[in-house]
């Protein structure tokens, strides 16, 4: 019985390789100057975005919060996707403009 199971395992494992990867392949990214350059560029881009575009990001977040308040808390019926896109791109002023258009009957 043991011989039959051993033969079955040998047939099953014919095309498989049981060798372990070399340790040098695991450290292929270690001391790689390309990885260092990419990391420095990503850090610089993040600092640029947070330093120079902080007002834009804050405006977008405030626009999203305003959109949520207008749509779900005050239950004002605005077109869902267009109003969300405008609130994120323009901010609270975009939602205010859409509310004015709704007030004057220009927004369906």
PDB file of C-alpha atoms in Angstrom:
ATOM      1  CA  UNK A   1       0.000   0.000   0.000  1.00  0.00           C
ATOM      2  CA  UNK A   2       2.817   2.409   0.846  1.00  0.00           C
ATOM      3  CA  UNK A   3       4.475   1.722  -2.496  1.00  0.00           C
ATOM      4  CA  UNK A   4       1.256   2.537  -4.364  1.00  0.00           C
ATOM      5  CA  UNK A   5       0.892   5.861  -2.525  1.00  0.00           C
ATOM      6  CA  UNK A   6       4.552   6.700  -3.166  1.00  0.00           C
ATOM      7  CA  UNK A   7       4.136   5.997  -6.886  1.00  0.00           C
ATOM      8  CA  UNK A   8       0.986   8.145  -6.994  1.00  0.00           C
ATOM      9  CA  UNK A   9       2.841  11.014  -5.327  1.00  0.00           C
ATOM     10  CA  UNK A  10       5.769  10.653  -7.727  1.00  0.00           C
ATOM     11  CA  UNK A  11       3.408  10.794 -10.718  1.00  0.00           C
ATOM     12  CA  UNK A  12       1.618  13.814  -9.287  1.00  0.00           C
ATOM     13  CA  UNK A  13       4.825  15.701  -8.495  1.00  0.00           C
ATOM     14  CA  UNK A  14       6.668  14.987 -11.754  1.00  0.00           C
ATOM     15  CA  UNK A  15       6.578  18.506 -13.173  1.00  0.00           C
ATOM     16  CA  UNK A  16       6.967  20.345  -9.883  1.00  0.00           C
ATOM     17  CA  UNK A  17      10.129  21.951  -8.611  1.00  0.00           C
ATOM     18  CA  UNK A  18      10.799  21.844  -4.899  1.00  0.00           C
ATOM     19  CA  UNK A  19      13.846  24.106  -4.861  1.00  0.00           C
ATOM     20  CA  UNK A  20      13.754  27.192  -2.649  1.00  0.00           C
ATOM     21  CA  UNK A  21      14.611  30.640  -4.046  1.00  0.00           C
ATOM     22  CA  UNK A  22      18.074  31.930  -3.379  1.00  0.00           C
ATOM     23  CA  UNK A  23      18.556  34.511  -0.660  1.00  0.00           C
ATOM     24  CA  UNK A  24      20.198  36.912  -3.116  1.00  0.00           C
ATOM     25  CA  UNK A  25      16.970  37.083  -5.150  1.00  0.00           C
ATOM     26  CA  UNK A  26      15.055  38.189  -2.072  1.00  0.00           C
ATOM     27  CA  UNK A  27      17.352  41.192  -1.622  1.00  0.00           C
ATOM     28  CA  UNK A  28      17.326  42.367  -5.239  1.00  0.00           C
ATOM     29  CA  UNK A  29      15.799  45.722  -4.213  1.00  0.00           C
ATOM     30  CA  UNK A  30      18.350  46.312  -1.472  1.00  0.00           C
ATOM     31  CA  UNK A  31      20.689  49.234  -2.299  1.00  0.00           C
ATOM     32  CA  UNK A  32      18.984  49.725  -5.672  1.00  0.00           C
ATOM     33  CA  UNK A  33      19.443  53.398  -6.701  1.00  0.00           C
ATOM     34  CA  UNK A  34      16.273  53.335  -8.819  1.00  0.00           C
ATOM     35  CA  UNK A  35      14.163  52.565  -5.760  1.00  0.00           C
ATOM     36  CA  UNK A  36      15.877  55.394  -3.863  1.00  0.00           C
ATOM     37  CA  UNK A  37      15.208  57.862  -6.692  1.00  0.00           C
ATOM     38  CA  UNK A  38      11.536  56.869  -6.952  1.00  0.00           C
ATOM     39  CA  UNK A  39      11.125  57.216  -3.172  1.00  0.00           C
ATOM     40  CA  UNK A  40      12.679  60.704  -3.152  1.00  0.00           C
ATOM     41  CA  UNK A  41      10.473  61.815  -6.067  1.00  0.00           C
ATOM     42  CA  UNK A  42       7.319  60.515  -4.340  1.00  0.00           C
ATOM     43  CA  UNK A  43       8.217  62.296  -1.101  1.00  0.00           C
ATOM     44  CA  UNK A  44       8.897  65.562  -2.985  1.00  0.00           C
ATOM     45  CA  UNK A  45       5.583  65.320  -4.868  1.00  0.00           C
ATOM     46  CA  UNK A  46       3.726  64.700  -1.609  1.00  0.00           C
ATOM     47  CA  UNK A  47       5.354  67.718   0.049  1.00  0.00           C
ATOM     48  CA  UNK A  48       4.494  69.847  -3.015  1.00  0.00           C
ATOM     49  CA  UNK A  49       0.876  68.730  -2.945  1.00  0.00           C
ATOM     50  CA  UNK A  50       0.471  69.298   0.783  1.00  0.00           C
ATOM     51  CA  UNK A  51       2.332  72.620   0.826  1.00  0.00           C
ATOM     52  CA  UNK A  52       1.074  74.329  -2.326  1.00  0.00           C
ATOM     53  CA  UNK A  53      -2.257  72.632  -2.934  1.00  0.00           C
ATOM     54  CA  UNK A  54      -3.433  72.444   0.677  1.00  0.00           C
ATOM     55  CA  UNK A  55      -6.180  74.978   0.017  1.00  0.00           C
ATOM     56  CA  UNK A  56      -7.429  73.021  -3.000  1.00  0.00           C
ATOM     57  CA  UNK A  57      -7.587  69.787  -1.013  1.00  0.00           C
ATOM     58  CA  UNK A  58      -9.346  71.516   1.891  1.00  0.00           C
ATOM     59  CA  UNK A  59     -11.812  73.136  -0.512  1.00  0.00           C
ATOM     60  CA  UNK A  60     -12.601  69.752  -2.074  1.00  0.00           C
ATOM     61  CA  UNK A  61     -13.172  68.128   1.306  1.00  0.00           C
ATOM     62  CA  UNK A  62     -15.400  71.003   2.432  1.00  0.00           C
ATOM     63  CA  UNK A  63     -17.316  70.718  -0.835  1.00  0.00           C
ATOM     64  CA  UNK A  64     -17.912  67.013  -0.243  1.00  0.00           C
ATOM     65  CA  UNK A  65     -19.105  67.661   3.305  1.00  0.00           C
ATOM     66  CA  UNK A  66     -21.392  70.454   2.087  1.00  0.00           C
ATOM     67  CA  UNK A  67     -22.786  68.163  -0.612  1.00  0.00           C
ATOM     68  CA  UNK A  68     -23.526  65.478   1.983  1.00  0.00           C
ATOM     69  CA  UNK A  69     -25.284  67.977   4.257  1.00  0.00           C
ATOM     70  CA  UNK A  70     -27.395  69.452   1.449  1.00  0.00           C
ATOM     71  CA  UNK A  71     -28.390  66.110  -0.086  1.00  0.00           C
ATOM     72  CA  UNK A  72     -28.908  63.928   2.992  1.00  0.00           C
ATOM     73  CA  UNK A  73     -29.628  66.233   5.931  1.00  0.00           C
ATOM     74  CA  UNK A  74     -31.651  68.982   4.242  1.00  0.00           C
ATOM     75  CA  UNK A  75     -33.068  66.535   1.654  1.00  0.00           C
ATOM     76  CA  UNK A  76     -32.766  69.012  -1.234  1.00  0.00           C
ATOM     77  CA  UNK A  77     -33.124  67.165  -4.529  1.00  0.00           C
ATOM     78  CA  UNK A  78     -30.126  67.930  -6.718  1.00  0.00           C
ATOM     79  CA  UNK A  79     -28.820  65.735  -9.544  1.00  0.00           C
ATOM     80  CA  UNK A  80     -26.698  63.266  -7.593  1.00  0.00           C
ATOM     81  CA  UNK A  81     -23.555  62.704  -9.670  1.00  0.00           C
ATOM     82  CA  UNK A  82     -23.257  66.179 -11.253  1.00  0.00           C
ATOM     83  CA  UNK A  83     -23.744  67.911  -7.908  1.00  0.00           C
ATOM     84  CA  UNK A  84     -21.123  65.683  -6.256  1.00  0.00           C
ATOM     85  CA  UNK A  85     -18.576  66.297  -9.019  1.00  0.00           C
ATOM     86  CA  UNK A  86     -19.166  70.053  -8.879  1.00  0.00           C
ATOM     87  CA  UNK A  87     -18.885  70.072  -5.084  1.00  0.00           C
ATOM     88  CA  UNK A  88     -15.562  68.226  -5.148  1.00  0.00           C
ATOM     89  CA  UNK A  89     -14.054  70.278  -7.982  1.00  0.00           C
ATOM     90  CA  UNK A  90     -15.335  73.760  -7.098  1.00  0.00           C
ATOM     91  CA  UNK A  91     -16.164  73.309  -3.416  1.00  0.00           C
ATOM     92  CA  UNK A  92     -18.984  74.844  -1.393  1.00  0.00           C
ATOM     93  CA  UNK A  93     -19.354  77.658  -3.948  1.00  0.00           C
ATOM     94  CA  UNK A  94     -20.356  75.077  -6.554  1.00  0.00           C
ATOM     95  CA  UNK A  95     -23.100  73.714  -4.327  1.00  0.00           C
ATOM     96  CA  UNK A  96     -24.212  77.283  -3.575  1.00  0.00           C
ATOM     97  CA  UNK A  97     -24.459  77.973  -7.303  1.00  0.00           C
ATOM     98  CA  UNK A  98     -26.491  74.821  -7.844  1.00  0.00           C
ATOM     99  CA  UNK A  99     -28.822  75.828  -4.997  1.00  0.00           C
ATOM    100  CA  UNK A 100     -29.315  79.255  -6.614  1.00  0.00           C
ATOM    101  CA  UNK A 101     -30.087  77.581  -9.942  1.00  0.00           C
ATOM    102  CA  UNK A 102     -32.570  75.308  -8.149  1.00  0.00           C
ATOM    103  CA  UNK A 103     -34.173  78.318  -6.422  1.00  0.00           C
ATOM    104  CA  UNK A 104     -34.695  80.167  -9.711  1.00  0.00           C
ATOM    105  CA  UNK A 105     -35.998  77.042 -11.439  1.00  0.00           C
ATOM    106  CA  UNK A 106     -33.102  76.733 -13.878  1.00  0.00           C
ATOM    107  CA  UNK A 107     -31.950  73.367 -12.528  1.00  0.00           C
ATOM    108  CA  UNK A 108     -34.184  70.398 -13.186  1.00  0.00           C
TER     109      UNK A 108
END
